[in-house]
Amino acid sequence: MNFIITTPLYYVNDKPHLGSVYTTIICDSIARYKRLRGDKVIFITGVDEHGLKIQRTALNKGVSPKEHCDQISDIFKQNWIKWNISFNEFIRTTSKDHEKVVHEFYEKVKASNDIYMGEQKGWYCVGCEEFKDNPDNSATRKCPIHNKNLEWKNETNLFFRLSKYQKDIEELIRDPDFIEPKERRNEIINFVSKGLKDFSISRTNLNWGIKVPNHLNHTFYVWFDALLGYVSAISSEDNVYSLDFAIKTGWPANLHIIGKDILRFHAIYWPAMLISAGMKPPQKIIGHGFLTREGQKMGKSLGNVLDPEILLKKYGEESVRWYLLKDISLGSDGDFQDRRFVDIINNDLANTIGNLLNRTSSMSRKWFNNKTPSISEKNNFEIQEYANNSIKNYLNYFDKYKLDKASNEILYFATNVNLYLNKKEPWTLIKDENNINEVKLIIYNVLEATRIIGVLLKPLLPEFSIKILNQLGENDIDSRNWEESLKWGLLPKSNNLPKPKPIINKLEYE
Ligand code: MSP
């Protein structure tokens, strides 16, 4: 099955911040999981390069918008490579091919009689690239997200007949699976119930955008252009770009993961645009929460922005991944706390999982000639029962995109295995030769449990997972089907165990 998943296309006004890293890590984990379950995944990310915000940013820097976009787009792409993000497509909205798709799409929407010329008056936030609701006449109105003054606009623009799609959108959002989480879905239902208004899809007085055919003093509104990036990312065949080919590739997208601030665009405007062009709306949209730092909103003026590059250098990508995936429930806001970060990495990865692996493989090496124990039968231990339950829960959570719960299930399993080991005390049993078979069984089972932990961690922490499996002497990891490798008892008996080394270093408080 094809599975198309997308991050938002990030504005190139600045390099990636922790919010963009967060969304991208979530998508990466889901993409990896779906691949492991046998889907053919197309993971789309990219950048949103047009509009007033980008034009002004370039102007302030004293470079051309094109130069600015080339530079920041490249930083985004390189960053995702550094973060080990397994994207398949990286779309730039300034690419010529994307422009072709925008034009084709516009013609379809026009043919549906959904475009007309009208007057656009209102208060605009350049940061959001959005007209704000209920404008009053005070010039000091501020955007609640950017905390910057709104700008009054009064232009003749082309409009899209969103109001025509009231019924379609109502029907779409009635499906409880379309928007998650529930609270966000309710906000959208409430907004739609007030009646949808047409919105302008072109701008005059703005050069940095795609020109509207036959209206050459108009450029497309940046959101109309950007949303189409999801389609243009998969619409090329032998250098020919077409909407038909996007459909052939598998459109509609299965999952858009976005932040809660841009949900309306994705859950209302975008599906209506697609229906107008005769295409299917996306299947699901998850609006994740916002990250704060030590309880405070992150912002340049507050001086508390967490630079993801610094985090990456200091802690490595997988520690940050674990914290963001395990500690924040997808959909809720999350807080980045330095102390909590250090505690979680040390407790979960270094102690609960890392120590379990190291102490057990050390015992096995010491007592069984540097190998895994050779056992004649694999008794049905209590630990196997824990494994089966945890695997079932984990798959169930992952299928519902509850990544925090799936991560915690691995931890719960590892904690149970630690308790089991402490209860059995093989280090005491080994002192009496008569216990040797029992010790072999205990050690084999605990090592097998750590193998399962390594396999389960694969979509969440791909590198850490490999390290665990290598430490168990499993070097040919990818030759086995992932689901198959969750079966109990696959760890070979009498297999060489490499000398253990810490699979993660403990972090210090600063
Ligand atoms: N360019 C648009 C998206 C167009 S999609 C066709 C855009 N870009 S953005 O760069 O401003 O935002 C990208 C994502 O980052 C959004 O999903 C937004 O919600 C998210 N975040 C911005 N700040 C954030 C936090 N502090 N925490 C978590 N995510 C945040 O919007």
mmCIF file of C-alpha atoms in Angstrom, residues 1-215:
data_model
loop_
_atom_site.group_PDB
_atom_site.id
_atom_site.type_symbol
_atom_site.label_atom_id
_atom_site.label_comp_id
_atom_site.label_asym_id
_atom_site.label_seq_id
_atom_site.Cartn_x
_atom_site.Cartn_y
_atom_site.Cartn_z
ATOM 1 C CA MET A 1 0.000 0.000 0.000
ATOM 2 C CA ASN A 2 1.149 3.560 -0.666
ATOM 3 C CA PHE A 3 1.345 5.809 2.350
ATOM 4 C CA ILE A 4 1.853 9.525 1.776
ATOM 5 C CA ILE A 5 2.837 11.567 4.811
ATOM 6 C CA THR A 6 3.836 15.229 4.924
ATOM 7 C CA THR A 7 5.374 17.805 7.224
ATOM 8 C CA PRO A 8 4.282 21.402 6.640
ATOM 9 C CA LEU A 9 6.419 23.192 4.082
ATOM 10 C CA TYR A 10 8.477 25.438 6.297
ATOM 11 C CA TYR A 11 8.856 29.165 5.744
ATOM 12 C CA VAL A 12 12.386 30.050 4.846
ATOM 13 C CA ASN A 13 12.366 33.323 6.788
ATOM 14 C CA ASP A 14 14.809 31.670 9.180
ATOM 15 C CA LYS A 15 16.656 28.388 9.698
ATOM 16 C CA PRO A 16 14.784 25.483 11.362
ATOM 17 C CA HIS A 17 13.670 26.001 14.957
ATOM 18 C CA LEU A 18 12.752 23.389 17.507
ATOM 19 C CA GLY A 19 9.092 23.494 16.410
ATOM 20 C CA SER A 20 9.994 22.462 12.857
ATOM 21 C CA VAL A 21 12.368 19.802 14.153
ATOM 22 C CA TYR A 22 9.555 18.470 16.340
ATOM 23 C CA THR A 23 7.062 18.080 13.468
ATOM 24 C CA THR A 24 9.669 16.527 11.217
ATOM 25 C CA ILE A 25 10.757 13.976 13.828
ATOM 26 C CA ILE A 26 7.144 12.884 14.365
ATOM 27 C CA CYS A 27 6.680 12.368 10.624
ATOM 28 C CA ASP A 28 9.977 10.549 10.345
ATOM 29 C CA SER A 29 9.044 8.116 13.054
ATOM 30 C CA ILE A 30 5.658 7.388 11.498
ATOM 31 C CA ALA A 31 7.229 7.051 8.034
ATOM 32 C CA ARG A 32 9.779 4.565 9.361
ATOM 33 C CA TYR A 33 7.079 2.604 11.163
ATOM 34 C CA LYS A 34 4.903 2.376 8.062
ATOM 35 C CA ARG A 35 7.874 1.197 5.979
ATOM 36 C CA LEU A 36 8.614 -1.481 8.565
ATOM 37 C CA ARG A 37 4.990 -2.595 8.349
ATOM 38 C CA GLY A 38 5.428 -3.065 4.611
ATOM 39 C CA ASP A 39 3.886 0.109 3.144
ATOM 40 C CA LYS A 40 5.454 1.974 0.281
ATOM 41 C CA VAL A 41 5.945 5.317 1.987
ATOM 42 C CA ILE A 42 6.319 8.680 0.334
ATOM 43 C CA PHE A 43 7.489 11.076 3.001
ATOM 44 C CA ILE A 44 7.238 14.665 1.762
ATOM 45 C CA THR A 45 8.850 17.674 3.328
ATOM 46 C CA GLY A 46 10.074 20.944 1.903
ATOM 47 C CA VAL A 47 9.989 24.695 2.074
ATOM 48 C CA ASP A 48 7.503 27.486 1.512
ATOM 49 C CA GLU A 49 9.453 30.253 -0.170
ATOM 50 C CA HIS A 50 7.099 32.912 -1.511
ATOM 51 C CA GLY A 51 5.137 35.772 0.032
ATOM 52 C CA LEU A 52 5.568 39.069 1.779
ATOM 53 C CA LYS A 53 7.325 37.670 4.841
ATOM 54 C CA ILE A 54 10.119 36.103 2.798
ATOM 55 C CA GLN A 55 10.391 39.099 0.468
ATOM 56 C CA ARG A 56 10.834 41.410 3.458
ATOM 57 C CA THR A 57 13.309 39.125 5.196
ATOM 58 C CA ALA A 58 15.503 39.071 2.089
ATOM 59 C CA LEU A 59 15.199 42.830 1.689
ATOM 60 C CA ASN A 60 16.282 43.387 5.292
ATOM 61 C CA LYS A 61 19.286 41.168 4.717
ATOM 62 C CA GLY A 62 20.141 43.099 1.577
ATOM 63 C CA VAL A 63 19.988 40.081 -0.724
ATOM 64 C CA SER A 64 17.561 39.072 -3.458
ATOM 65 C CA PRO A 65 14.676 36.807 -2.404
ATOM 66 C CA LYS A 66 16.021 34.096 -4.706
ATOM 67 C CA GLU A 67 19.464 34.235 -3.123
ATOM 68 C CA HIS A 68 17.956 34.177 0.346
ATOM 69 C CA CYS A 69 15.676 31.235 -0.470
ATOM 70 C CA ASP A 70 18.490 29.207 -2.025
ATOM 71 C CA GLN A 71 20.560 29.669 1.083
ATOM 72 C CA ILE A 72 17.896 28.844 3.703
ATOM 73 C CA SER A 73 16.332 26.009 1.683
ATOM 74 C CA ASP A 74 19.696 24.356 1.556
ATOM 75 C CA ILE A 75 20.109 24.797 5.311
ATOM 76 C CA PHE A 76 16.744 23.046 5.830
ATOM 77 C CA LYS A 77 17.676 20.160 3.579
ATOM 78 C CA GLN A 78 21.106 19.713 5.168
ATOM 79 C CA ASN A 79 19.546 19.902 8.612
ATOM 80 C CA TRP A 80 17.142 17.099 7.884
ATOM 81 C CA ILE A 81 20.030 14.982 6.694
ATOM 82 C CA LYS A 82 21.905 15.714 9.943
ATOM 83 C CA TRP A 83 18.805 14.773 11.926
ATOM 84 C CA ASN A 84 18.660 11.465 10.024
ATOM 85 C CA ILE A 85 15.248 12.280 8.566
ATOM 86 C CA SER A 86 14.196 9.681 6.002
ATOM 87 C CA PHE A 87 12.297 11.997 3.645
ATOM 88 C CA ASN A 88 11.646 10.868 0.092
ATOM 89 C CA GLU A 89 10.737 14.216 -1.453
ATOM 90 C CA PHE A 90 11.962 17.717 -0.657
ATOM 91 C CA ILE A 91 9.838 20.261 -2.448
ATOM 92 C CA ARG A 92 10.756 23.897 -3.026
ATOM 93 C CA THR A 93 7.859 26.149 -3.960
ATOM 94 C CA THR A 94 10.158 28.305 -6.082
ATOM 95 C CA SER A 95 10.870 25.405 -8.445
ATOM 96 C CA LYS A 96 9.662 25.779 -12.019
ATOM 97 C CA ASP A 97 7.866 22.442 -11.870
ATOM 98 C CA HIS A 98 5.861 23.477 -8.867
ATOM 99 C CA GLU A 99 4.788 26.572 -10.798
ATOM 100 C CA LYS A 100 3.458 24.353 -13.601
ATOM 101 C CA VAL A 101 1.356 22.390 -11.116
ATOM 102 C CA VAL A 102 -0.016 25.591 -9.553
ATOM 103 C CA HIS A 103 -1.053 26.824 -12.973
ATOM 104 C CA GLU A 104 -2.722 23.554 -13.932
ATOM 105 C CA PHE A 105 -4.561 23.462 -10.625
ATOM 106 C CA TYR A 106 -5.700 27.082 -10.949
ATOM 107 C CA GLU A 107 -7.162 26.356 -14.385
ATOM 108 C CA LYS A 108 -9.189 23.493 -12.926
ATOM 109 C CA VAL A 109 -10.527 25.622 -10.075
ATOM 110 C CA LYS A 110 -11.359 28.369 -12.583
ATOM 111 C CA ALA A 111 -13.171 25.848 -14.791
ATOM 112 C CA SER A 112 -15.328 24.962 -11.769
ATOM 113 C CA ASN A 113 -16.375 28.603 -11.742
ATOM 114 C CA ASP A 114 -14.772 29.117 -8.330
ATOM 115 C CA ILE A 115 -12.648 32.189 -9.077
ATOM 116 C CA TYR A 116 -13.865 35.798 -9.222
ATOM 117 C CA MET A 117 -12.462 39.286 -8.753
ATOM 118 C CA GLY A 118 -13.363 41.092 -5.543
ATOM 119 C CA GLU A 119 -12.325 43.612 -2.911
ATOM 120 C CA GLN A 120 -10.114 42.374 -0.079
ATOM 121 C CA LYS A 121 -10.095 44.602 2.966
ATOM 122 C CA GLY A 122 -8.817 43.606 6.389
ATOM 123 C CA TRP A 123 -6.090 43.288 8.982
ATOM 124 C CA TYR A 124 -3.229 41.123 7.870
ATOM 125 C CA CYS A 125 -0.503 39.372 9.859
ATOM 126 C CA VAL A 126 2.630 39.064 7.735
ATOM 127 C CA GLY A 127 4.060 36.475 10.155
ATOM 128 C CA CYS A 128 1.055 34.179 9.656
ATOM 129 C CA GLU A 129 0.488 35.375 6.070
ATOM 130 C CA GLU A 130 -3.180 35.495 6.978
ATOM 131 C CA PHE A 131 -6.073 37.942 7.328
ATOM 132 C CA LYS A 132 -7.296 37.917 10.909
ATOM 133 C CA ASP A 133 -10.937 37.543 11.957
ATOM 134 C CA ASN A 134 -13.218 40.326 13.193
ATOM 135 C CA PRO A 135 -11.102 43.301 12.257
ATOM 136 C CA ASP A 136 -11.772 46.455 14.221
ATOM 137 C CA ASN A 137 -10.407 49.809 13.255
ATOM 138 C CA SER A 138 -7.609 50.167 15.728
ATOM 139 C CA ALA A 139 -4.227 50.418 14.047
ATOM 140 C CA THR A 140 -2.528 48.787 17.020
ATOM 141 C CA ARG A 141 -4.224 45.420 16.672
ATOM 142 C CA LYS A 142 -1.699 42.708 17.270
ATOM 143 C CA CYS A 143 -1.405 39.116 16.117
ATOM 144 C CA PRO A 144 -1.731 36.867 19.182
ATOM 145 C CA ILE A 145 0.801 34.409 17.761
ATOM 146 C CA HIS A 146 3.493 36.810 16.594
ATOM 147 C CA ASN A 147 2.703 39.654 18.948
ATOM 148 C CA LYS A 148 3.300 42.083 16.071
ATOM 149 C CA ASN A 149 1.082 44.824 14.685
ATOM 150 C CA LEU A 150 -1.344 43.779 11.988
ATOM 151 C CA GLU A 151 -1.291 45.690 8.694
ATOM 152 C CA TRP A 152 -4.371 47.118 7.000
ATOM 153 C CA LYS A 153 -4.814 45.890 3.409
ATOM 154 C CA ASN A 154 -7.269 47.039 0.815
ATOM 155 C CA GLU A 155 -6.757 45.426 -2.596
ATOM 156 C CA THR A 156 -8.578 44.102 -5.605
ATOM 157 C CA ASN A 157 -7.828 40.392 -5.552
ATOM 158 C CA LEU A 158 -8.985 37.150 -7.062
ATOM 159 C CA PHE A 159 -11.199 35.181 -4.715
ATOM 160 C CA PHE A 160 -11.837 31.486 -4.255
ATOM 161 C CA ARG A 161 -15.483 30.505 -3.662
ATOM 162 C CA LEU A 162 -14.946 28.682 -0.377
ATOM 163 C CA SER A 163 -18.556 29.316 0.672
ATOM 164 C CA LYS A 164 -19.723 26.967 -2.073
ATOM 165 C CA TYR A 165 -18.066 24.086 -0.225
ATOM 166 C CA GLN A 166 -19.778 24.568 3.146
ATOM 167 C CA LYS A 167 -21.642 21.254 2.902
ATOM 168 C CA ASP A 168 -18.621 19.289 1.640
ATOM 169 C CA ILE A 169 -16.449 20.547 4.476
ATOM 170 C CA GLU A 170 -19.153 19.912 7.067
ATOM 171 C CA GLU A 171 -19.414 16.353 5.862
ATOM 172 C CA LEU A 172 -15.670 15.869 5.820
ATOM 173 C CA ILE A 173 -15.079 17.090 9.354
ATOM 174 C CA ARG A 174 -17.982 15.052 10.673
ATOM 175 C CA ASP A 175 -15.753 12.006 10.276
ATOM 176 C CA PRO A 176 -14.041 11.744 13.692
ATOM 177 C CA ASP A 177 -10.883 10.363 12.071
ATOM 178 C CA PHE A 178 -10.314 13.313 9.778
ATOM 179 C CA ILE A 179 -8.972 15.786 12.339
ATOM 180 C CA GLU A 180 -7.144 14.887 15.521
ATOM 181 C CA PRO A 181 -7.021 15.591 18.389
ATOM 182 C CA LYS A 182 -10.672 15.911 19.369
ATOM 183 C CA GLU A 183 -10.386 19.397 20.871
ATOM 184 C CA ARG A 184 -8.907 20.773 17.654
ATOM 185 C CA ARG A 185 -11.608 19.078 15.629
ATOM 186 C CA ASN A 186 -14.210 20.790 17.786
ATOM 187 C CA GLU A 187 -12.591 24.180 17.150
ATOM 188 C CA ILE A 188 -12.814 23.561 13.412
ATOM 189 C CA ILE A 189 -16.435 22.343 13.628
ATOM 190 C CA ASN A 190 -17.273 25.478 15.546
ATOM 191 C CA PHE A 191 -15.534 27.731 13.036
ATOM 192 C CA VAL A 192 -17.216 26.060 10.056
ATOM 193 C CA SER A 193 -20.639 26.256 11.685
ATOM 194 C CA LYS A 194 -20.426 30.066 11.552
ATOM 195 C CA GLY A 195 -20.419 29.883 7.748
ATOM 196 C CA LEU A 196 -17.399 29.790 5.431
ATOM 197 C CA LYS A 197 -16.376 32.972 3.639
ATOM 198 C CA ASP A 198 -14.630 33.157 0.288
ATOM 199 C CA PHE A 199 -10.948 34.033 0.551
ATOM 200 C CA SER A 200 -8.564 35.901 -1.693
ATOM 201 C CA ILE A 201 -5.993 33.839 -3.539
ATOM 202 C CA SER A 202 -3.985 36.558 -5.258
ATOM 203 C CA ARG A 203 -2.043 39.645 -4.255
ATOM 204 C CA THR A 204 -1.153 42.813 -6.087
ATOM 205 C CA ASN A 205 1.833 44.861 -4.849
ATOM 206 C CA LEU A 206 3.805 41.676 -4.252
ATOM 207 C CA ASN A 207 6.385 40.464 -6.740
ATOM 208 C CA TRP A 208 7.767 37.504 -4.852
ATOM 209 C CA GLY A 209 5.307 34.848 -5.908
ATOM 210 C CA ILE A 210 3.958 32.856 -8.821
ATOM 211 C CA LYS A 211 2.309 35.060 -11.425
ATOM 212 C CA VAL A 212 -1.398 34.490 -12.049
ATOM 213 C CA PRO A 213 -2.010 33.726 -15.739
ATOM 214 C CA ASN A 214 -3.795 36.603 -17.531
ATOM 215 C CA HIS A 215 -3.542 38.826 -14.439
#
